[in-house]
CSV table of C-alpha atoms in Angstrom, one decimal:
chain,number,residue,atom,x,y,z
A,134,MET,CA,-18.5,2.5,-26.8
A,135,SER,CA,-16.4,2.7,-23.7
A,136,ASP,CA,-15.8,5.8,-21.6
A,137,PRO,CA,-12.2,7.0,-22.2
A,138,ALA,CA,-12.1,8.3,-18.6
A,139,LEU,CA,-12.4,4.7,-17.3
A,140,PRO,CA,-9.4,2.4,-17.1
A,141,THR,CA,-9.6,-0.2,-19.9
A,142,LYS,CA,-7.6,-2.9,-18.0
A,143,THR,CA,-9.1,-4.9,-15.1
A,144,PRO,CA,-6.9,-4.3,-12.0
A,145,VAL,CA,-4.8,-7.0,-10.5
A,146,MET,CA,-6.5,-7.9,-7.2
A,147,ILE,CA,-4.2,-8.0,-4.2
A,148,GLY,CA,-5.3,-10.0,-1.2
A,149,ILE,CA,-4.0,-9.9,2.4
A,150,GLY,CA,-0.3,-10.4,2.5
A,151,GLU,CA,-0.1,-10.3,-1.3
A,152,PHE,CA,1.8,-7.9,-3.5
A,153,TYR,CA,2.3,-7.1,-7.2
A,154,VAL,CA,5.0,-5.3,-9.2
A,155,GLY,CA,4.5,-3.9,-12.7
A,156,SER,CA,2.7,-1.3,-14.7
A,157,ASP,CA,-0.8,-2.9,-14.6
A,158,PRO,CA,-3.6,-1.3,-12.6
A,159,MET,CA,-3.8,-2.8,-9.1
A,160,MET,CA,-6.4,-2.9,-6.4
A,161,THR,CA,-6.9,-4.1,-2.8
A,162,ILE,CA,-10.2,-4.2,-1.1
A,163,GLY,CA,-11.5,-4.5,2.4
A,164,LEU,CA,-8.8,-2.5,4.2
A,165,GLY,CA,-9.8,-2.1,7.8
A,166,SER,CA,-6.7,-1.9,10.1
A,167,CYS,CA,-4.6,-3.2,7.2
A,168,ILE,CA,-2.5,-0.9,5.0
A,169,GLY,CA,-2.6,-0.6,1.2
A,170,LEU,CA,0.9,0.6,0.3
A,171,THR,CA,1.9,1.7,-3.1
A,172,PHE,CA,5.3,2.5,-4.6
A,173,TYR,CA,5.7,4.4,-7.9
A,174,ASP,CA,8.8,4.9,-9.9
A,175,ARG,CA,8.4,8.3,-11.6
A,176,ASP,CA,11.2,7.5,-14.1
A,177,LEU,CA,10.2,4.0,-15.2
A,178,HIS,CA,6.5,4.4,-14.7
A,179,ILE,CA,6.1,1.1,-12.8
A,180,GLY,CA,4.8,0.5,-9.4
A,181,ALA,CA,4.2,-2.0,-6.6
A,182,MET,CA,1.4,-2.5,-4.2
A,183,VAL,CA,1.1,-4.6,-1.1
A,184,HIS,CA,-1.7,-5.4,1.4
A,185,ILE,CA,-0.1,-5.3,4.9
A,186,MET,CA,-1.9,-6.9,7.8
A,187,LEU,CA,0.5,-6.5,10.7
A,188,PRO,CA,3.4,-4.2,11.7
A,189,ASP,CA,6.0,-6.9,12.6
A,190,SER,CA,6.8,-10.4,11.3
A,191,SER,CA,8.5,-11.4,14.6
A,192,GLY,CA,10.9,-13.5,12.4
A,193,ARG,CA,8.2,-15.2,10.3
A,194,THR,CA,9.3,-15.6,6.6
A,195,ASP,CA,6.3,-17.4,5.1
A,196,ARG,CA,4.4,-14.4,3.8
A,197,PRO,CA,6.6,-11.3,3.6
A,198,GLY,CA,3.8,-9.2,2.2
A,199,LYS,CA,1.7,-9.7,5.3
A,200,TYR,CA,4.0,-7.7,7.6
A,201,ALA,CA,5.3,-4.1,7.3
A,202,ASP,CA,8.9,-4.9,8.4
A,203,THR,CA,9.3,-7.5,5.6
A,204,ALA,CA,6.9,-6.1,2.9
A,205,VAL,CA,8.5,-2.6,2.5
A,206,PRO,CA,12.1,-3.9,1.9
A,207,LEU,CA,10.7,-6.7,-0.4
A,208,LEU,CA,8.9,-4.3,-2.7
A,209,ILE,CA,11.9,-1.9,-2.8
A,210,GLN,CA,14.1,-5.0,-3.8
A,211,LYS,CA,11.6,-6.1,-6.5
A,212,LEU,CA,11.5,-2.5,-8.0
A,213,THR,CA,15.3,-2.2,-7.9
A,214,GLU,CA,15.6,-5.6,-9.7
A,215,ARG,CA,13.6,-3.9,-12.5
A,216,GLY,CA,15.9,-1.0,-12.6
A,217,SER,CA,14.4,1.5,-10.2
A,218,GLN,CA,16.5,3.9,-8.2
A,219,ARG,CA,15.4,4.6,-4.7
A,220,THR,CA,15.5,8.4,-5.4
A,221,SER,CA,12.8,8.0,-8.1
A,222,ILE,CA,10.4,5.9,-5.9
A,223,VAL,CA,7.6,7.6,-4.0
A,224,ALA,CA,5.1,5.9,-1.7
A,225,LYS,CA,1.4,6.4,-0.8
A,226,MET,CA,-0.6,4.5,1.8
A,227,ALA,CA,-4.2,4.2,2.9
A,228,GLY,CA,-6.1,2.1,5.5
A,229,GLY,CA,-5.0,1.7,9.1
A,230,ALA,CA,-8.5,2.3,10.5
A,231,CYS,CA,-9.4,1.7,14.1
A,232,MET,CA,-11.8,-1.2,13.7
A,233,PHE,CA,-11.9,-2.4,17.4
A,234,GLU,CA,-12.0,0.8,19.4
A,235,TYR,CA,-13.8,-0.7,22.3
A,236,PHE,CA,-10.7,-2.9,23.1
A,237,GLY,CA,-8.7,0.2,24.0
A,238,THR,CA,-5.8,2.0,22.3
A,239,ASN,CA,-3.2,-0.7,22.9
A,240,LEU,CA,-4.9,-2.9,20.3
A,241,ASN,CA,-5.1,-0.2,17.6
A,242,ILE,CA,-3.4,-2.3,15.0
A,243,GLY,CA,-4.3,0.2,12.2
A,244,GLU,CA,-2.4,3.0,14.0
A,245,ARG,CA,0.5,0.6,14.7
A,246,ASN,CA,0.6,-0.5,11.1
A,247,ALA,CA,0.7,3.1,9.8
A,248,GLU,CA,3.4,4.1,12.3
A,249,ARG,CA,5.6,1.1,11.4
A,250,VAL,CA,5.3,1.8,7.6
A,251,ARG,CA,6.2,5.4,8.1
A,252,ALA,CA,9.2,4.5,10.2
A,253,ILE,CA,10.5,1.9,7.7
A,254,LEU,CA,10.0,4.3,4.8
A,255,SER,CA,12.0,6.9,6.7
A,256,GLU,CA,14.8,4.5,7.4
A,257,LEU,CA,15.0,3.5,3.7
A,258,HIS,CA,14.8,7.1,2.5
A,259,ILE,CA,11.6,6.6,0.6
A,260,ARG,CA,9.4,9.7,0.4
A,261,LEU,CA,5.7,9.2,1.5
A,262,THR,CA,3.9,11.7,-0.7
A,263,ALA,CA,0.3,11.0,0.4
A,264,GLU,CA,-1.6,9.0,3.0
A,265,GLU,CA,-5.2,8.5,4.2
A,266,VAL,CA,-5.0,6.5,7.4
A,267,GLY,CA,-7.0,6.2,10.6
A,268,GLY,CA,-10.7,6.8,11.1
A,269,LYS,CA,-13.2,4.0,11.6
A,270,THR,CA,-14.2,3.0,8.1
A,271,GLY,CA,-12.9,0.5,5.7
A,272,ARG,CA,-11.3,1.4,2.3
A,273,THR,CA,-10.6,0.1,-1.1
A,274,VAL,CA,-7.5,1.3,-2.9
A,275,ALA,CA,-6.8,1.4,-6.6
A,276,PHE,CA,-3.4,2.1,-8.1
A,277,TYR,CA,-2.6,3.1,-11.7
A,278,PRO,CA,1.1,3.1,-12.4
A,279,GLY,CA,0.4,3.7,-16.1
A,280,GLU,CA,-1.5,6.9,-15.3
A,281,GLY,CA,1.4,8.7,-13.5
A,282,GLY,CA,1.0,6.7,-10.2
A,283,LYS,CA,-2.6,7.7,-9.6
A,284,VAL,CA,-4.1,6.3,-6.4
A,285,THR,CA,-7.8,6.4,-5.6
A,286,VAL,CA,-9.4,5.6,-2.3
A,287,ARG,CA,-13.0,4.6,-1.9
A,288,SER,CA,-14.4,4.6,1.7
A,289,ALA,CA,-17.0,2.1,2.9
A,290,ASP,CA,-19.6,4.9,2.7
A,291,GLY,CA,-19.0,5.1,-1.1
A,292,ALA,CA,-17.0,8.3,-1.2
A,293,ALA,CA,-14.0,8.2,-3.6
A,294,HIS,CA,-11.1,10.5,-4.2
A,295,GLU,CA,-7.5,10.6,-5.4
A,296,ILE,CA,-4.6,10.9,-2.9
């Protein structure tokens, strides 16, 4: 007999630069300096998740999910194509750890990723309702659009909680 508290559907795994849109559970693992960003439409009960690696695409168009400046607008577009209104979309993000501290602050890609995502969300008038960024440990993020947009974060040390 299965535990009713556990999700019954296997999450869609999202790798670096990949994204997914829908109502299925989603998960991205191994977030160091990368950002796991989720969007949840409170009216339609659908969501989107992306694993962002870098803050800016510098004009690259090959993998729009890989870069904050192309991933955020892309996911908003995909949600609006499914009927979402921007006013009903909320965002959460996790990751952005400082994995290479000894190189100095100018190479803190995690911090730059988080700052860039925040700036783009603000420009697009998307409300960021929760975040867990920074620190020095990796994270895994699970997103459950079918459960009210629940997002859980598991740290590399094994601690897990909802944001």
